[in-house]
Each structure stands twice: as C-alpha cells, then as structure tokens.
Short mmCIF file of C-alpha atoms and ligand atoms in Angstrom, two decimals:
data_model
loop_
_atom_site.label_atom_id
_atom_site.label_comp_id
_atom_site.label_asym_id
_atom_site.label_seq_id
_atom_site.Cartn_x
_atom_site.Cartn_y
_atom_site.Cartn_z
CA MET A 242 122.21 94.11 100.81
CA ILE A 243 121.03 90.54 100.47
CA ASP A 244 123.46 88.14 98.75
CA ASN A 245 125.41 91.13 97.39
CA LYS A 246 122.31 92.58 95.78
CA LYS A 247 120.69 95.88 96.66
CA VAL A 248 117.16 95.59 98.01
CA LEU A 249 113.98 96.85 96.37
CA PHE A 250 110.60 97.20 98.08
CA SER A 251 107.26 98.27 96.69
CA GLY A 252 103.60 97.61 97.27
CA MET A 253 100.15 98.13 95.91
CA GLN A 254 96.73 98.29 97.50
CA ALA A 255 94.17 95.67 96.63
CA THR A 256 91.32 98.14 96.75
CA GLY A 257 89.20 99.05 93.75
CA ASN A 258 90.00 98.02 90.23
CA LEU A 259 93.64 98.46 89.30
CA THR A 260 94.16 101.04 86.59
CA LEU A 261 96.54 101.60 83.73
CA GLY A 262 98.18 104.19 86.03
CA ASN A 263 99.09 101.45 88.51
CA TYR A 264 100.54 99.39 85.70
CA LEU A 265 102.54 102.06 83.86
CA GLY A 266 103.55 103.98 86.98
CA ALA A 267 104.59 100.99 89.05
CA LEU A 268 104.12 97.36 88.00
CA LYS A 269 105.78 97.74 84.61
CA ASN A 270 108.93 99.20 86.22
CA TRP A 271 108.94 96.50 88.87
CA VAL A 272 109.34 93.91 86.14
CA THR A 273 112.28 95.71 84.50
CA LEU A 274 114.08 96.11 87.83
CA CYS A 275 113.53 92.65 89.21
CA ASP A 276 116.77 91.07 87.96
CA GLU A 277 119.00 93.80 89.30
CA TYR A 278 117.69 93.83 92.88
CA GLU A 279 116.58 91.51 95.64
CA CYS A 280 112.88 92.37 95.46
CA PHE A 281 109.98 92.43 97.89
CA TYR A 282 106.58 93.21 96.38
CA SER A 283 103.76 93.33 98.87
CA VAL A 284 99.99 93.33 98.54
CA VAL A 285 99.44 95.99 101.18
CA ASP A 286 96.17 94.83 102.70
CA LEU A 287 96.87 96.49 106.07
CA HIS A 288 96.79 99.84 104.28
CA SER A 289 93.51 98.94 102.58
CA ILE A 290 91.43 98.94 105.75
CA THR A 291 92.05 102.65 106.36
CA VAL A 292 88.95 102.86 104.17
CA ARG A 293 85.99 100.54 104.91
CA GLN A 294 86.16 97.30 102.92
CA ASP A 295 83.87 94.39 102.31
CA PRO A 296 85.87 91.47 103.84
CA ALA A 297 85.12 88.86 101.16
CA GLU A 298 85.80 91.37 98.42
CA LEU A 299 89.11 92.48 99.98
CA ARG A 300 90.28 88.86 100.25
CA LYS A 301 89.39 88.22 96.62
CA ARG A 302 91.07 91.37 95.36
CA ALA A 303 94.20 90.69 97.40
CA ARG A 304 94.55 87.26 95.80
CA ASN A 305 93.88 88.67 92.35
CA LEU A 306 96.55 91.30 92.88
CA LEU A 307 99.14 88.76 93.93
CA THR A 308 98.23 86.69 90.88
CA LEU A 309 98.56 89.77 88.72
CA TYR A 310 102.08 90.40 90.03
CA ILE A 311 103.03 86.98 88.67
CA ALA A 312 101.09 87.53 85.43
CA ALA A 313 103.00 90.78 84.88
CA GLY A 314 106.25 88.82 84.88
CA LEU A 315 107.47 88.75 88.48
CA ASP A 316 108.83 85.27 89.11
CA PRO A 317 107.87 84.25 92.67
CA GLU A 318 110.98 82.06 92.90
CA LYS A 319 113.14 85.15 92.54
CA ASN A 320 110.91 87.90 93.91
CA CYS A 321 109.20 87.85 97.27
CA LEU A 322 105.49 88.36 96.55
CA TYR A 323 103.45 88.34 99.74
CA TYR A 324 100.55 89.75 101.74
CA GLN A 325 101.52 92.51 104.16
CA SER A 326 99.11 91.08 106.76
CA HIS A 327 101.07 87.80 106.81
CA VAL A 328 104.14 89.53 108.23
CA SER A 329 103.38 90.95 111.68
CA GLY A 330 106.65 92.88 111.68
CA HIS A 331 105.01 95.60 109.58
CA CYS A 332 102.67 96.51 112.44
CA GLU A 333 105.31 96.12 115.12
CA LEU A 334 107.80 98.39 113.40
CA SER A 335 105.04 100.80 112.49
CA TRP A 336 104.23 101.29 116.18
CA ILE A 337 107.84 102.04 117.01
CA LEU A 338 108.16 104.48 114.11
CA ASN A 339 104.95 106.20 115.18
CA CYS A 340 106.88 107.29 118.24
CA PHE A 341 109.47 108.93 115.97
CA THR A 342 107.03 110.76 113.71
CA TYR A 343 105.49 114.15 114.39
CA MET A 344 101.83 115.03 114.05
CA GLY A 345 102.84 118.12 112.06
CA GLU A 346 104.62 115.97 109.47
CA LEU A 347 101.60 113.72 109.01
CA ASN A 348 99.28 116.71 108.83
CA ARG A 349 101.08 117.91 105.73
CA MET A 350 100.49 114.73 103.71
CA THR A 351 98.36 115.56 100.68
CA GLN A 352 97.02 112.00 100.39
CA PHE A 353 95.69 112.25 103.94
CA LYS A 354 94.00 115.55 103.14
CA ASP A 355 92.46 114.11 99.95
CA LYS A 356 91.26 110.91 101.59
CA ALA A 357 89.95 112.73 104.66
CA ALA A 358 87.92 114.98 102.36
CA LYS A 359 86.60 111.96 100.44
CA HIS A 360 85.75 109.91 103.54
CA ALA A 361 84.65 112.67 105.92
CA ASP A 362 82.55 110.16 107.92
CA ASN A 363 85.59 107.95 108.64
CA ILE A 364 88.70 110.02 109.32
CA ASN A 365 90.34 107.32 111.43
CA ALA A 366 93.75 107.31 113.07
CA GLY A 367 94.95 104.66 110.59
CA LEU A 368 94.33 107.03 107.72
CA PHE A 369 96.44 109.62 109.53
CA THR A 370 99.34 107.29 110.34
CA TYR A 371 99.19 105.53 106.95
CA PRO A 372 102.59 106.97 105.88
CA VAL A 373 104.24 105.54 109.01
CA LEU A 374 103.09 102.04 108.08
CA MET A 375 104.44 102.68 104.62
CA ALA A 376 107.78 103.73 106.13
CA ALA A 377 107.76 100.52 108.17
CA ASP A 378 107.15 98.47 105.00
CA ILE A 379 110.18 99.95 103.32
CA LEU A 380 112.58 100.13 106.27
CA LEU A 381 111.78 96.63 107.49
CA TYR A 382 113.57 95.18 104.45
CA GLN A 383 116.37 97.78 104.46
CA ALA A 384 115.29 98.76 100.95
CA ASP A 385 117.69 100.79 98.84
CA VAL A 386 115.17 101.61 96.16
CA VAL A 387 111.39 102.01 95.99
CA PRO A 388 109.78 102.17 92.53
CA VAL A 389 106.54 104.18 92.70
CA GLY A 390 104.44 106.65 90.74
CA LYS A 391 104.87 110.36 91.43
CA ASP A 392 101.88 110.49 93.78
CA GLN A 393 103.85 108.49 96.38
CA LEU A 394 106.91 110.75 96.47
CA GLN A 395 105.77 112.66 99.54
CA HIS A 396 105.45 109.36 101.42
CA LEU A 397 108.97 108.43 100.37
CA GLU A 398 110.26 111.73 101.71
CA ILE A 399 108.70 111.20 105.12
CA THR A 400 110.10 107.65 105.15
CA ARG A 401 113.57 109.04 104.61
CA ASP A 402 113.05 111.67 107.32
CA ILE A 403 111.90 109.08 109.85
CA ALA A 404 114.82 106.78 109.01
CA GLN A 405 117.36 109.59 109.27
CA ARG A 406 115.90 110.73 112.59
CA PHE A 407 116.08 107.19 113.97
CA ASN A 408 119.62 106.67 112.71
CA ALA A 409 120.74 109.98 114.22
CA ILE A 410 119.69 108.69 117.64
CA TYR A 411 120.62 104.99 117.45
CA GLY A 412 123.35 104.70 114.82
CA ASP A 413 123.17 103.15 111.38
CA VAL A 414 120.05 101.03 111.77
CA PHE A 415 118.11 101.75 108.58
CA THR A 416 119.16 101.99 104.95
CA ILE A 417 117.95 105.32 103.56
CA PRO A 418 115.76 104.45 100.55
CA GLU A 419 115.71 106.26 97.21
CA PRO A 420 112.56 106.56 95.11
CA TYR A 421 112.64 105.22 91.56
CA ILE A 422 110.37 107.04 89.14
CA GLY A 423 110.02 105.66 85.60
CA LYS A 424 110.89 107.84 82.60
CA SER A 425 107.33 107.72 81.29
CA GLY A 426 104.01 106.87 82.89
CA ALA A 427 104.93 108.20 86.36
CA LYS A 428 101.68 110.12 86.56
CA ILE A 429 98.90 108.94 84.28
CA MET A 430 95.97 111.33 84.32
CA SER A 431 92.21 110.82 84.09
CA LEU A 432 90.92 110.42 80.53
CA GLN A 433 87.98 112.67 81.38
CA GLU A 434 89.70 115.32 83.53
CA PRO A 435 93.34 115.24 82.44
CA THR A 436 94.50 117.57 85.21
CA LYS A 437 93.51 114.92 87.77
CA LYS A 438 95.34 111.63 88.46
CA MET A 439 93.83 108.45 86.98
CA SER A 440 92.49 106.76 90.07
CA LYS A 441 90.88 103.46 91.07
CA SER A 442 88.29 105.35 93.08
CA ASP A 443 87.09 107.65 90.28
CA GLU A 444 83.31 107.41 90.03
CA ASN A 445 83.30 107.91 86.27
CA PRO A 446 84.29 104.57 84.68
CA ASN A 447 85.29 106.38 81.46
CA ALA A 448 88.00 108.29 83.33
CA SER A 449 90.15 105.20 83.93
CA ILE A 450 91.35 102.21 81.96
CA TYR A 451 91.07 99.19 84.24
CA LEU A 452 93.60 96.43 83.77
CA MET A 453 90.83 93.92 83.13
CA ASP A 454 88.96 96.06 80.56
CA ASP A 455 88.33 94.16 77.32
CA PRO A 456 89.73 95.54 74.03
CA ASP A 457 86.42 97.09 72.91
CA THR A 458 86.01 98.93 76.19
CA ILE A 459 89.59 100.20 76.01
CA MET A 460 89.14 101.47 72.45
CA ARG A 461 85.83 103.12 73.37
CA LYS A 462 87.29 104.87 76.41
CA PHE A 463 90.17 106.29 74.38
CA LYS A 464 87.77 107.42 71.69
CA ARG A 465 85.89 109.39 74.34
CA ALA A 466 89.02 110.77 76.02
CA VAL A 467 88.94 114.53 76.53
CA THR A 468 91.37 116.46 74.29
CA ASP A 469 91.34 120.09 73.07
CA SER A 470 90.63 122.17 70.01
CA GLU A 471 94.25 122.80 68.95
CA GLY A 472 94.27 119.85 66.58
CA CYS A 473 97.94 118.95 66.86
CA VAL A 474 99.66 116.12 68.72
CA ARG A 475 102.22 117.91 70.87
CA TYR A 476 103.51 117.54 74.42
CA HIS A 477 102.61 120.82 76.07
CA GLU A 478 101.05 121.97 79.34
CA SER A 479 98.32 123.82 77.45
CA GLN A 480 97.23 120.39 76.08
CA PRO A 481 96.95 118.16 79.18
CA GLY A 482 94.66 115.60 77.50
CA ILE A 483 96.91 115.08 74.48
CA SER A 484 100.04 115.14 76.65
CA ASN A 485 98.55 112.41 78.84
CA LEU A 486 97.74 110.28 75.79
CA MET A 487 101.31 110.80 74.57
CA ASP A 488 102.60 109.69 77.93
CA ILE A 489 100.48 106.52 77.76
CA TYR A 490 101.49 105.81 74.18
CA GLY A 491 105.17 106.44 75.00
CA ALA A 492 105.05 104.14 78.02
CA CYS A 493 103.36 101.36 76.02
CA THR A 494 105.52 101.56 72.89
CA GLY A 495 108.84 102.93 74.18
CA LYS A 496 108.61 105.88 71.75
CA THR A 497 109.81 109.35 72.77
CA TYR A 498 107.60 112.45 72.67
CA ALA A 499 109.52 113.72 69.62
CA GLU A 500 108.95 110.44 67.78
CA ILE A 501 105.24 110.52 68.62
CA GLU A 502 104.86 114.14 67.49
CA LYS A 503 106.51 113.22 64.19
CA GLU A 504 104.41 110.08 63.71
CA PHE A 505 101.15 112.04 64.04
CA GLU A 506 102.16 115.23 62.29
CA GLY A 507 99.27 116.36 60.10
CA LYS A 508 96.99 113.57 61.39
CA GLY A 509 93.78 114.04 63.35
CA TYR A 510 93.11 113.20 66.98
CA GLY A 511 90.92 110.28 65.88
CA ASP A 512 93.92 108.43 64.40
CA PHE A 513 96.06 109.23 67.40
CA LYS A 514 93.46 108.05 69.94
CA ALA A 515 92.98 104.79 68.02
CA ALA A 516 96.75 104.18 68.02
CA VAL A 517 96.98 104.85 71.75
CA GLY A 518 94.07 102.46 72.37
CA GLU A 519 95.72 99.73 70.30
CA SER A 520 99.04 100.14 72.08
CA VAL A 521 97.27 99.70 75.42
CA VAL A 522 95.36 96.62 74.20
CA ASP A 523 98.69 95.14 73.02
CA VAL A 524 100.10 95.56 76.51
CA LEU A 525 97.06 94.49 78.52
CA LYS A 526 95.75 91.56 76.51
CA PRO A 527 98.72 89.22 77.21
CA LEU A 528 98.61 90.28 80.86
CA GLN A 529 94.92 89.40 81.06
CA ASP A 530 95.47 86.03 79.36
CA ARG A 531 98.28 85.07 81.73
CA PHE A 532 96.19 86.21 84.67
CA ALA A 533 93.28 84.02 83.56
CA ASP A 534 95.57 80.99 83.22
CA LEU A 535 97.28 81.48 86.55
CA SER A 536 94.00 82.03 88.39
CA LYS A 537 93.00 78.44 87.54
CA ASN A 538 96.05 77.11 89.35
CA LYS A 539 94.93 77.38 92.97
CA ASP A 540 97.60 75.12 94.46
CA TYR A 541 100.40 77.00 92.76
CA ILE A 542 99.18 80.39 94.01
CA ASP A 543 98.69 78.94 97.51
CA SER A 544 102.25 77.67 97.57
CA VAL A 545 103.58 81.07 96.45
CA ILE A 546 101.62 82.75 99.25
CA LYS A 547 102.95 80.36 101.87
CA ASN A 548 106.62 80.25 100.80
CA ASN A 549 106.99 83.95 100.18
CA ALA A 550 105.39 84.92 103.50
CA GLU A 551 108.02 82.78 105.24
CA LYS A 552 110.82 84.45 103.31
CA ALA A 553 109.47 87.96 104.03
CA ASN A 554 109.06 87.11 107.71
CA TYR A 555 112.65 85.97 107.93
CA PHE A 556 114.09 89.27 106.64
CA ALA A 557 111.51 91.43 108.47
CA THR A 558 112.28 89.79 111.79
CA LYS A 559 115.99 90.45 111.39
CA THR A 560 115.44 94.22 111.19
CA LEU A 561 112.71 94.20 113.81
CA ARG A 562 114.87 92.49 116.44
CA LYS A 563 117.67 94.97 115.80
CA VAL A 564 115.29 97.92 116.22
CA GLN A 565 113.68 96.47 119.34
CA LYS A 566 117.09 96.10 120.93
CA LYS A 567 118.11 99.64 119.99
CA VAL A 568 115.04 101.24 121.58
CA GLY A 569 115.56 99.25 124.78
CA PHE A 570 113.05 96.40 124.77
CA PRO A 571 114.18 93.46 126.93
CA GLU A 572 115.84 90.58 125.11
CA ARG A 573 113.86 87.42 124.56
CA ILE A 574 114.87 84.48 126.73
CA ARG A 575 115.24 81.27 124.73
P1 LIG B 714 98.51 102.55 95.26
O1 LIG B 714 97.96 101.19 95.56
O2 LIG B 714 97.57 103.71 95.29
O3 LIG B 714 99.23 102.55 93.88
C1 LIG B 714 100.18 101.54 93.53
C2 LIG B 714 101.26 102.14 92.66
O4 LIG B 714 100.69 102.70 91.48
C3 LIG B 714 101.14 104.05 91.32
N1 LIG B 714 100.06 104.83 90.70
C4 LIG B 714 100.22 105.57 89.59
N2 LIG B 714 101.29 105.81 88.81
C5 LIG B 714 101.11 106.60 87.73
N3 LIG B 714 99.93 107.17 87.43
C6 LIG B 714 98.82 106.98 88.18
N4 LIG B 714 97.66 107.54 87.84
C7 LIG B 714 98.95 106.14 89.33
N5 LIG B 714 98.07 105.73 90.28
C8 LIG B 714 98.78 104.93 91.11
C9 LIG B 714 101.44 104.53 92.74
O5 LIG B 714 102.34 105.62 92.74
C10 LIG B 714 102.03 103.30 93.36
O6 LIG B 714 103.40 103.19 93.08
N6 LIG B 714 100.66 103.74 99.58
C11 LIG B 714 100.85 103.01 98.34
C12 LIG B 714 101.13 101.54 98.56
C13 LIG B 714 102.26 101.25 99.48
C14 LIG B 714 103.64 101.34 99.14
C15 LIG B 714 104.34 100.95 100.32
C16 LIG B 714 104.32 101.70 97.98
C17 LIG B 714 102.18 100.84 100.78
N7 LIG B 714 103.42 100.67 101.29
C18 LIG B 714 105.73 100.95 100.35
C19 LIG B 714 105.72 101.67 98.02
C20 LIG B 714 106.40 101.31 99.19
C21 LIG B 714 99.58 103.12 97.53
O7 LIG B 714 98.52 103.33 98.04
O8 LIG B 714 99.75 102.84 96.22
#
C-alpha cells in the first residue's frame, strides 16, 4: 500500500516496433486502472539486452516508449513512468532472488524456450534468468496487481512462487502479486497466422499492426488478414482468424462477441474487415497525434524521466534495504 492505495506494476520492452497486441493486451488496461492504484510503469530496458541491440536504436526506442505511455493517457504526475536501468535496485534484488530460484523452474519457461530457439547463437544467462529480473521488478514495489497479456502469465506464476518461497523463510517481506488480464485483447494473434501471437519480432510486416502504422497501411493489412471459407462472423475455435478480428474489434469498440455477430449477420468478410480496420484507426490515430506532439517537447519528457526515476528509486530502495537485512547483509554505517 502507498497512501492507502494498492500498488500496480507493469512494464514493456522497448525492442522492435510496438504492436496492437501490446496496446490492447496491456497499455489500454493500464490507462483504465491508473486512477484506482498507485502505479509504476517501467520501460524495461534491462530486459531488452537479453537479445543483441543497437545501442543508439535502443535509446531512441526507450524514449519513444516512455513518450507513448504518456500519449496513451498515463499522467506522469500521478503514475511513475521510468526507465528500469535508472533504478539499480532491480538488478540488486534480481541477484538475491536468483539465489531463491531453481534451474528447473526457469527451464520450464516457454518464453525462454522460444527465444532460445530464435536466437540459437546467443543463448545467454540473462535470457535464462529473465523471469527473475521480472520478479524483482514486481516485488521491488510490493505490487498487488500486474496487468499483462496472457503470454506473461507463466512469468507471473514464477514471481508468486519466488515471493512465497522467500516469505516462508523470512516472514512477510513481499506482497504476493495477482495478474490482471483484460476481458478482451489479452492475446491478439498474427493477422497472417492466427494461431500464433501477434509479435514485434514477426518477420512478415503484414502479420502485425504497428502502433505507428498510418491509416492506409492499417486498412490494407486488415484487408489481407487471413480468414476462412465459412463465410460467417462467429467466435469459434474453428475460425481463429475471424475470432481474432472479433477480439480486436471488441477491444477497440467495447462491443461483445454476441453484438458483433449480430452486427455482421448476413454480411461478407470484406465489410467486417473494413469495420475492424476503421475501429483500429479510430483508436490509434489520436494516440499517434498525441505522441507526435509530445515528442517535440524535449524538456518536458526529460523532466518526467528525471522526477519519476527519483520516485521509483525511493520506493525500490525501501524494499531492497528490508530484503538485504533479512538475508543477513551487514547494515550500512552512516
Ligand atoms: P512485452 O514487452 O513483450 O509486452 C508488453 C505487454 O504487451 C503484452 N502483449 C500482448 N498482449 C496481447 N496480445 C499480444 N499479441 C501481445 N503481445 C504482447 C504482454 O503480455 C505485456 O503485458 N517481460 C515483459 C515485460 C516485463 C514486465 C515486467 C511485465 C518486464 N518486467 C514486470 C510486467 C511486470 C515483456 O517482455 O513484455
């Protein structure tokens, strides 16, 4: 609790081009939750270097992501928006938690298996212990709730396991966090292979809607989206392409599956795809405009970066000192 409010933590990587999946699965929910909780939203640049990055590009993307958080509606006066690398407590707690995490647990992580297969020439230890750093992110702020897309649930489970293990030894040190999964948009699939998650790293640009895609590109990508030959708009596992489009449309308009099925009864896929495309343009265009405006204001963004890093450091250090004491590190002499 901070000032009688429960705490929320979440983060996003600044690697690749952010997709509609990142927005609908995470960012959009962050904005709806931000009044209810004391929120920490991090640009997780420490996580990004588990895969090789171009330094200048990483710096630029990190800044763009932080700007996008604000453009999406997160007020930096009320929400702590900061770079993970500006708070050294993440690494310090991560080391300690590494000593409370088993190799077998990390070996089971599907994201590790996927990334190791994709980057076979660089299966580094950071990639393996990635979930421990993520646990440190969350536990450092004593978060009660963590809004994420479905693909991050396994990492939330291991975070809870590590926290419970630590608490069982040292007493009530960490708050046990709960995941928050949105009602729609929790797993947006590829537009080209709808049984696969929409991902920043997909090599086919038509598979993903990027947050900075212009309206024509968005409409074109939806027009080309893979569907089926059944010819009816219905949410069903035998129609993964259409179901995915319904999920996107539902998340953008607030309509239920039943309402969508009714709206497109007797209509062709062409009409439906165009409506989905328009609903996405309606959501992304204002976001892009605000992002463009904010990006011009260098001093403002700089001040957000500085002030919020200080705030994050303050809360992170509180937990870190408690943990250091519990495990037996000598007290600092002032
Ligand atoms: P990342 O950067 O891959 O994704 C950021 C958020 O977007 C969600 N997401 C999706 N949701 C729905 N459909 C999709 N296709 C889709 N793709 C991505 C993710 O679930 C996530 O919520 N390890 C995390 C970042 C992280 C973090 C944390 C998150 C680091 N520390 C602590 C929460 C708490 C990651 O790589 O997310």
